[in-house]
Amino acid sequence: RCASWTSEAPVAVGDADQIQFLKHSTRTRATINCNFSEHAPCPMEPHHPRRAPTAAMDPPSPAGARPAMSHSSAFLLPSSATPAASADAYAVVVLNQRLPRFAPLLWDRAQVRVCADGGANRVFDGMPELLPGHARDDVRSRYKPDVIKGDMDSVRPEVKEYYSNLGTKIADQSHDQDTTDLHKCVAFITDNSPGSDKSNLCILVLGALGGRFDHEMGNINVLHLFPNIKIVLLSDDCLIFLLPRTHTHSIHIERSVEGPHCGLIPVGTPSTSTTTTGLRWNLDNTHMSFGGLISTSNIVDEDQVMVTSDSDLIWTISLRH
Amino acid sequence: ASPLGSRAKMRICADGGANRIFDEMSQMTNDLDRNRYIPEIVEGDMDSIRPEVKRFYSSQGSKISDKSHNQETTDLHKCISSIRHRTPDHEKANLCVLVTGALGGRFDHEAANINVLYVFSDMRIVLLSDDCLIQLLPKTHHHEIYIESSVEGPHCGIFPIGAPSTSTTTTGLKWNLSDAEMRFGSMISTSNIVDSDKVTVQSDADLLWTISLRNLT
């Protein structure tokens, strides 16, 4: 189900004496702005990629050989507007950061709701704040997690007790320090969802972006570790999800709730070839990498964006307020 | 932000960053005198800075560097280029650029800001938030990171964001890496702990270092 996760046991430090510190050299660059994309006519550090000239020698990428995967943010639409089926089953995972404003909407949409440790504090405190017209206890019992999972070092004792009394399962995993809280929650949800076909499952994660950067990176790594599960990380400002290289992607844009700003980011591995349609600045067999060109501050121009790449990419789109 | 500002030789606001200084600096320092916090330069495409803020800083002597004609680079990239341009060669080795406001918010902005670290990999650039800082460790060098434990730590991490690492070795961490592979989709070092006043890192890949910041009240 997921790529092998090697848990690093503490490794004894090798003999570290006589480490020579090299002062950072001031390597001068010939032209700071022309340090990537050899075929592009010296654009500046790409804020968004220019349409690169298609190399005549390159064979067309066999996009047809890959299965298609479609994506939609219909879960962000007000419940009255939802089309009949986008995903059959939604799960919500709440991590330990301030709830985004649409948390109640997503919670209502989901069939399974899991709080990762201190995420339970956020639901306890935050849901009544987001629904000020209702009595706190009514809100808390309505927005009661199915499970609180993790190592329990952040959840307040009174919060844990409150939800436990309402029937929330407390799944203490303090013994397992090798995986992140989000990893544990995703594994739990996939283990407990019916059937072997997870293609109709979509896990919506709140609180995974911002905050401590190592947490954010660990959360993004979970997307890479579970490439066959739809997992969406959401904040007030944007959402992100993985576009695995094994598929061609069709992203349906819900213009009333998302866009227009978007991007495609090759996290972890450069992409030698990415092709898109539907963006203001499309990629055409374009090379993307950190240190070179990545697609940021792009704009969705059509209701459907298509992406094909030889590398896993992170798709991001802004959310409307 | 106030301690950083008072130590800096040059202070640049990227476009709407000027609004932030204008609105927030005096609240933080209980100092109603905006004149203490005047950037030397306001740079960018000027689509976010409020007109009255621009006028105020201009009247206080800030250079307004309007780069709205250049839509190819981010505001941060423009600022780094500008700093680089204004720094004499003999001072470049000692220069460290401190950036606030580059993390969080829109993910594509954050990614573009991180990319600026890679593009200008021969400069020391530190991205800071309330929670943490990040810095690039280029593969061309063996790195010694001195830990100021009164203000930072203990949580830290190392990430091969651009390309995987086949071999990374560290000292000074609770879970050190020893000739270890790191890759998104496999193992990356998150929620590590600094265990020493000095952390060393050597790798065959460019890595991003992050360390948590202590709440300084």
XYZ file of C-alpha atoms in Angstrom:
538
model
C 0.000 0.000 0.000
C 2.766 2.385 0.748
C 6.443 2.603 -0.084
C 8.633 1.053 2.536
C 9.154 3.361 5.438
C 12.579 2.709 6.873
C 12.491 3.686 10.495
C 15.846 5.045 11.440
C 17.024 3.641 14.730
C 19.427 5.954 16.491
C 22.739 5.518 14.745
C 26.006 5.764 16.560
C 27.987 8.781 15.499
C 31.173 8.020 13.655
C 34.365 9.505 14.903
C 33.848 13.170 14.274
C 37.128 14.763 15.223
C 39.120 16.854 12.820
C 36.117 18.122 10.934
C 37.305 20.774 8.571
C 34.882 23.607 8.291
C 34.842 25.154 4.875
C 33.697 28.720 4.819
C 30.939 29.188 2.354
C 32.630 30.423 -0.769
C 31.198 33.246 -2.726
C 30.891 31.270 -5.878
C 30.036 33.859 -8.422
C 27.494 32.967 -10.946
C 28.083 34.101 -14.489
C 24.524 35.332 -14.707
C 22.401 34.778 -11.640
C 19.255 34.742 -13.690
C 20.235 32.294 -16.358
C 21.124 29.258 -14.364
C 18.594 26.709 -15.459
C 16.665 25.717 -18.513
C 19.324 25.801 -21.183
C 16.812 26.131 -23.990
C 14.871 29.062 -22.608
C 15.945 32.520 -23.786
C 17.423 33.655 -20.473
C 14.265 34.397 -18.510
C 14.594 35.582 -14.927
C 14.273 33.125 -12.055
C 11.032 31.671 -13.054
C 8.102 32.886 -11.102
C 6.088 30.977 -13.617
C 7.523 29.060 -16.512
C 7.582 30.496 -19.976
C 6.392 28.169 -22.655
C 9.579 26.366 -23.550
C 10.183 25.598 -27.210
C 9.436 21.945 -27.803
C 12.606 20.103 -28.699
C 12.081 18.564 -32.098
C 14.078 15.461 -31.218
C 12.062 14.530 -28.155
C 9.539 11.787 -28.755
C 6.043 12.579 -27.487
C 5.589 11.265 -23.954
C 3.398 8.186 -23.950
C 0.677 9.837 -21.881
C -1.899 7.432 -23.226
C -0.092 4.509 -21.624
C -0.808 5.720 -18.104
C -4.137 5.359 -16.332
C -6.076 8.542 -15.695
C -6.730 9.983 -12.255
C -9.263 12.716 -11.714
C -9.424 15.238 -8.917
C -12.069 17.596 -7.681
C -12.500 19.974 -4.757
C -16.259 19.549 -4.740
C -15.992 18.791 -1.015
C -15.477 22.526 -0.483
C -18.826 23.416 -2.001
C -21.695 24.252 0.325
C -23.597 21.031 0.959
C -26.576 22.106 -1.093
C -24.426 22.440 -4.174
C -22.604 19.115 -4.070
C -22.896 16.979 -7.161
C -24.019 13.405 -6.600
C -20.636 11.714 -6.466
C -17.157 13.087 -6.328
C -15.714 10.729 -3.782
C -17.858 8.096 -2.105
C -16.171 8.390 1.214
C -14.443 11.263 2.927
C -12.369 11.155 6.043
C -11.189 14.204 7.962
C -7.959 14.302 9.944
C -7.324 17.245 12.253
C -3.732 18.013 13.209
C -2.593 20.377 15.928
C -3.057 23.794 14.368
C -5.810 26.375 14.323
C -8.857 25.126 12.389
C -9.477 26.682 8.981
C -12.796 28.505 8.606
C -14.386 25.695 6.544
C -13.678 22.972 9.133
C -17.369 22.441 10.026
C -18.282 22.039 6.343
C -15.669 19.334 5.769
C -16.486 17.610 9.030
C -20.142 17.396 8.017
C -19.108 15.946 4.662
C -16.993 13.171 6.171
C -17.888 9.684 7.275
C -14.837 9.266 9.504
C -13.244 11.964 11.675
C -9.896 11.466 13.320
C -7.999 13.887 15.536
C -4.268 13.495 15.760
C -3.408 14.109 19.418
C -3.536 17.908 19.931
C -5.891 18.198 16.981
C -8.537 17.225 19.529
C -7.793 20.435 21.454
C -8.284 22.387 18.233
C -11.686 20.798 17.582
C -12.749 21.252 21.210
C -11.757 24.936 21.247
C -12.212 25.834 17.604
C -15.552 24.392 16.479
C -17.609 26.444 18.958
C -15.647 29.522 17.821
C -16.520 28.818 14.195
C -20.178 28.278 15.078
C -20.826 31.050 17.580
C -24.582 30.945 17.239
C -24.861 27.564 18.931
C -24.387 26.292 22.456
C -20.866 25.027 23.044
C -21.868 21.598 24.275
C -24.199 21.139 21.325
C -21.368 21.980 18.941
C -18.927 19.726 20.762
C -21.199 16.723 20.768
C -22.095 17.282 17.138
C -18.449 17.642 16.149
C -17.165 14.695 18.122
C -14.176 12.820 16.682
C -14.518 9.091 16.073
C -10.933 8.548 17.159
C -8.167 10.477 18.826
C -4.907 8.945 17.727
C -1.262 9.566 18.391
C 1.164 9.698 21.223
C -1.135 11.780 23.456
C 1.484 14.242 24.580
C -0.435 17.307 23.355
C -4.118 16.568 23.934
C -5.315 18.188 27.155
C -6.489 15.629 29.755
C -9.899 17.281 30.104
C -10.386 17.262 26.325
C -9.468 13.586 26.112
C -11.861 12.782 28.924
C -14.680 14.877 27.443
C -14.584 13.071 24.110
C -13.959 9.678 25.680
C -17.168 10.130 27.682
C -18.993 10.847 24.429
C -17.755 7.606 22.922
C -14.630 8.708 21.052
C -12.085 5.925 20.777
C -8.749 6.864 22.273
C -5.973 5.117 20.358
C -2.797 5.730 22.278
C 0.258 5.116 20.144
C 2.934 6.678 22.269
C 4.980 3.512 21.872
C 5.437 4.179 18.149
C 7.816 7.061 17.597
C 8.835 6.078 14.093
C 5.924 7.503 12.159
C 4.312 10.916 12.227
C 0.847 11.491 13.632
C -0.553 11.994 10.141
C 0.996 8.748 8.948
C -0.643 6.903 11.835
C -4.018 8.489 11.056
C -3.857 7.706 7.344
C -2.846 4.119 8.078
C -5.716 3.825 10.544
C -8.255 5.194 8.079
C -7.141 2.951 5.232
C -6.997 -0.097 7.497
C -10.533 0.563 8.669
C -12.198 1.560 5.430
C -14.204 -1.189 3.759
C -13.005 -2.993 0.667
C -9.594 -3.241 -0.912
C -10.292 -0.538 -3.492
C -9.477 2.785 -1.926
C -10.019 4.782 -5.079
C -13.228 6.327 -3.762
C -11.690 7.379 -0.485
C -10.475 10.937 -0.019
C -8.738 12.004 3.180
C -9.002 15.712 3.991
C -6.339 16.941 6.384
C -6.588 20.138 8.401
C -3.610 21.705 10.142
C -0.877 20.049 8.063
C 0.571 23.219 6.541
C 2.300 26.169 8.189
C 3.624 25.961 11.731
C 6.810 24.009 12.283
C 8.471 23.391 8.942
C 9.652 19.881 9.807
C 6.053 18.932 10.596
C 4.946 20.346 7.253
C 7.646 18.373 5.430
C 6.730 15.204 7.312
C 3.108 15.729 6.277
C 4.051 16.241 2.637
C 6.126 13.069 2.849
C 2.984 11.186 3.893
C 1.494 12.154 0.501
C 4.494 10.504 -1.158
C 4.306 7.450 1.087
C 0.649 6.825 0.212
C 0.580 7.733 -3.496
C -2.472 5.583 -4.199
C -4.641 7.266 -1.584
C -6.195 10.669 -2.233
C -5.005 12.891 0.559
C -5.588 16.644 0.472
C -3.815 19.034 2.843
C -5.837 22.187 3.447
C -5.247 25.545 5.053
C -7.233 28.774 5.023
C -5.148 29.933 2.059
C -4.711 26.911 -0.180
C -4.834 23.175 -0.657
C -2.220 20.743 -1.897
C -2.228 17.132 -3.077
C 0.104 14.741 -4.839
C -0.045 14.002 -8.560
C 1.740 10.637 -8.781
C 3.839 10.138 -11.907
C 2.122 6.804 -12.520
C -1.022 8.565 -13.774
C -2.167 11.321 -16.081
C -4.167 13.831 -14.132
C -7.367 15.682 -14.756
C -8.030 18.357 -12.150
C -11.498 19.825 -12.148
C -11.442 23.410 -10.892
C -14.289 24.574 -8.646
C -14.004 28.249 -9.458
C -16.449 29.363 -6.807
C -14.193 28.123 -4.021
C -10.673 27.828 -5.417
C -8.183 29.585 -7.655
C -7.018 31.391 -9.555
C -3.485 31.067 -8.172
C -1.899 27.660 -8.552
C 1.403 25.875 -8.880
C 3.149 22.599 -9.607
C 6.088 21.776 -7.381
C 8.539 18.880 -7.892
C 9.157 18.080 -4.234
C 11.873 15.531 -3.728
C 12.869 14.810 -7.316
C 13.316 16.980 -10.389
C 10.981 16.430 -13.303
C 12.580 16.062 -16.703
C 9.277 16.403 -18.459
C 5.956 17.878 -17.398
C 3.132 18.891 -19.706
C -0.046 20.723 -18.785
C -3.156 22.242 -20.274
C -5.586 24.681 -18.722
C -3.064 26.991 -17.089
C -2.159 30.556 -18.027
C 1.468 29.440 -18.421
C 1.342 25.840 -19.487
C 4.295 23.502 -19.357
C 5.256 21.707 -22.528
C 7.620 18.811 -21.925
C 9.288 21.215 -19.492
C 12.035 20.473 -17.019
C 11.294 21.514 -13.425
C 13.563 21.463 -10.384
C 14.526 23.356 -7.261
C 17.359 25.621 -8.239
C 15.722 26.011 -11.604
C 12.195 26.349 -12.775
C 9.168 25.499 -10.652
C 5.663 26.574 -11.477
C 4.416 29.075 -8.906
C 1.986 31.989 -9.130
C 0.465 30.301 -12.135
C -3.189 30.894 -12.956
C -5.960 28.431 -13.765
C -7.465 29.517 -17.045
C -9.930 26.731 -17.652
C -12.288 24.530 -15.659
C -10.104 21.505 -16.285
C -6.354 21.322 -15.822
C -4.485 18.337 -17.242
C -1.059 17.332 -15.960
C 1.326 14.624 -17.103
C 4.789 14.278 -15.643
C 7.658 11.842 -15.302
C 7.927 12.781 -11.650
C 5.613 13.035 -8.639
C 4.394 16.620 -8.377
C 2.634 18.591 -5.705
C -0.365 20.516 -7.070
C -1.429 23.586 -5.136
C -4.288 25.995 -5.640
C -5.367 29.012 -3.612
C -8.694 29.001 -1.802
C -11.102 31.898 -2.083
C -12.084 33.651 1.088
C 11.360 41.327 14.115
C 12.546 44.326 16.135
C 15.836 42.749 17.326
C 16.533 41.593 13.794
C 15.794 45.021 12.380
C 18.026 46.819 14.832
C 21.002 44.590 13.947
C 20.634 44.760 10.200
C 22.781 46.861 7.929
C 20.142 47.023 5.276
C 16.407 46.627 5.607
C 14.262 45.931 2.610
C 10.528 45.562 2.393
C 9.167 43.487 -0.428
C 6.046 45.301 -1.599
C 3.281 44.518 0.943
C 5.953 43.820 3.539
C 5.979 47.590 3.952
C 2.338 47.483 5.052
C 3.315 44.928 7.681
C 6.093 47.072 9.104
C 3.856 50.132 9.022
C 0.986 48.385 10.805
C 2.677 45.920 13.095
C 6.142 47.000 14.163
C 5.021 49.710 16.551
C 2.451 47.341 18.112
C 5.171 44.837 18.873
C 7.598 47.245 20.384
C 5.112 49.516 22.121
C 6.857 52.267 20.297
C 4.498 54.601 18.553
C 7.296 56.196 16.612
C 7.190 54.727 13.117
C 10.267 56.734 12.258
C 12.415 54.204 14.037
C 11.529 51.496 11.572
C 12.159 52.929 8.146
C 13.335 50.482 5.480
C 16.196 51.615 3.314
C 14.462 50.156 0.298
C 10.962 49.121 -0.693
C 11.217 46.797 -3.660
C 8.863 44.749 -5.787
C 6.005 45.013 -8.178
C 4.085 47.392 -5.894
C 0.711 45.728 -6.280
C 0.229 45.145 -2.541
C 1.727 48.178 -0.795
C -0.888 50.708 0.241
C -0.453 54.128 -1.387
C -0.285 55.954 1.963
C 2.358 53.537 3.230
C 4.431 54.070 0.098
C 4.112 57.818 0.495
C 5.104 57.697 4.164
C 8.261 55.680 3.606
C 9.178 57.640 0.532
C 8.883 60.849 2.539
C 11.101 59.301 5.240
C 13.855 58.576 2.757
C 13.179 54.971 1.691
C 14.185 54.250 -1.854
C 11.151 52.993 -3.729
C 12.370 50.453 -6.248
C 9.470 49.742 -8.531
C 10.047 46.546 -10.455
C 6.513 46.063 -11.707
C 7.775 45.743 -15.261
C 9.483 42.502 -14.282
C 6.883 39.810 -13.759
C 9.274 36.912 -14.162
C 10.672 36.859 -10.629
C 9.139 36.848 -7.177
C 9.427 39.821 -4.863
C 11.911 37.903 -2.695
C 14.079 37.134 -5.696
C 14.123 40.817 -6.614
C 15.131 41.755 -3.073
C 17.919 39.194 -2.921
C 19.222 40.330 -6.302
C 19.101 43.896 -5.077
C 20.991 43.104 -1.871
C 23.566 41.135 -3.795
C 23.997 43.995 -6.199
C 24.513 46.517 -3.427
C 26.979 44.401 -1.454
C 30.659 44.970 -2.209
C 32.495 41.773 -3.146
C 34.678 41.804 -0.070
C 31.606 41.869 2.171
C 29.691 39.116 0.403
C 31.228 36.292 2.432
C 30.058 37.850 5.673
C 26.596 38.718 4.463
C 23.546 36.947 5.859
C 20.078 37.799 4.612
C 17.268 37.357 7.143
C 13.797 36.977 5.649
C 10.517 37.240 7.527
C 7.149 36.358 6.025
C 8.406 33.755 3.544
C 6.785 30.718 5.171
C 3.175 29.768 5.680
C 0.418 31.368 3.675
C 0.047 30.274 0.076
C 2.023 27.098 -0.573
C 3.210 28.163 -4.022
C 4.630 31.367 -2.507
C 6.416 29.314 0.138
C 7.821 26.972 -2.520
C 8.995 29.919 -4.625
C 10.683 31.447 -1.582
C 12.414 28.156 -0.803
C 13.499 28.017 -4.425
C 15.205 31.387 -3.974
C 17.509 29.674 -1.448
C 18.468 27.149 -4.139
C 18.856 29.726 -6.885
C 21.097 31.917 -4.712
C 22.849 28.973 -3.084
C 26.111 30.849 -2.631
C 24.457 33.342 -0.285
C 23.438 32.832 3.325
C 19.703 33.354 3.408
C 17.592 32.422 6.418
C 13.808 32.214 6.206
C 12.167 32.835 9.587
C 8.719 32.428 11.045
C 7.414 32.562 14.593
C 7.872 28.806 14.812
C 11.106 27.994 13.029
C 13.856 28.972 10.641
C 15.110 27.272 7.516
C 18.360 27.479 5.643
C 19.924 25.734 2.668
C 22.915 23.445 3.196
C 24.503 23.212 -0.261
C 26.048 19.853 -1.082
C 29.300 21.522 -2.030
C 30.212 22.131 1.613
C 30.568 20.378 4.916
C 28.392 22.304 7.349
C 28.836 23.280 10.959
C 25.700 24.621 12.566
C 26.159 26.297 15.910
C 23.035 25.955 18.035
C 21.946 28.899 20.162
C 19.909 26.854 22.600
C 18.533 29.887 24.403
C 16.593 30.857 21.289
C 16.318 27.778 19.095
C 15.701 24.058 19.245
C 15.348 21.373 20.207
C 13.239 20.238 17.251
C 14.991 20.109 13.926
C 14.937 18.392 10.562
C 16.787 17.933 7.294
C 15.085 17.564 3.902
C 16.201 16.685 0.387
C 13.593 18.898 -1.277
C 15.225 19.217 -4.670
C 16.645 15.778 -5.239
C 17.226 12.658 -3.167
C 20.383 12.113 -1.158
C 22.228 8.824 -1.438
C 24.544 9.686 1.406
C 24.094 12.095 4.300
C 26.043 12.057 7.526
C 25.376 14.157 10.596
C 26.655 14.642 14.114
C 25.054 16.433 17.018
C 21.530 15.147 16.536
C 19.612 12.716 18.670
C 19.063 10.527 15.612
C 22.131 11.054 13.509
C 22.389 9.970 9.912
C 25.326 7.848 8.930
C 25.845 7.603 5.190
C 22.055 7.468 5.034
C 19.756 7.716 2.065
C 17.043 10.330 2.237
C 14.194 10.747 -0.183
C 10.623 11.970 -0.246
C 8.581 8.818 -0.452
C 10.966 7.151 1.925
C 12.936 8.506 4.866
C 13.440 12.186 5.660
C 14.578 13.551 8.982
C 11.700 15.222 10.804
C 11.105 15.768 14.528
C 14.776 15.215 15.170
C 16.366 16.773 18.246
C 19.581 18.759 18.583
C 21.737 17.017 21.135
C 24.804 19.211 21.061
C 25.897 22.825 20.667
C 27.139 22.007 17.238
C 25.514 20.017 14.472
C 27.476 18.958 11.434
C 26.015 17.887 8.125
C 27.630 16.502 5.011
C 25.651 15.275 2.046
C 25.718 14.503 -1.655
C 22.516 16.502 -2.085
C 21.442 20.052 -1.300
C 19.486 19.879 1.937
C 17.133 22.166 3.764
C 17.869 22.541 7.473
C 15.161 23.604 9.884
C 15.136 24.234 13.606
C 12.289 25.302 15.860
C 12.397 28.662 17.581
C 11.709 29.026 21.262
C 8.884 31.324 22.290
C 10.631 34.456 23.476
C 8.242 36.333 25.726
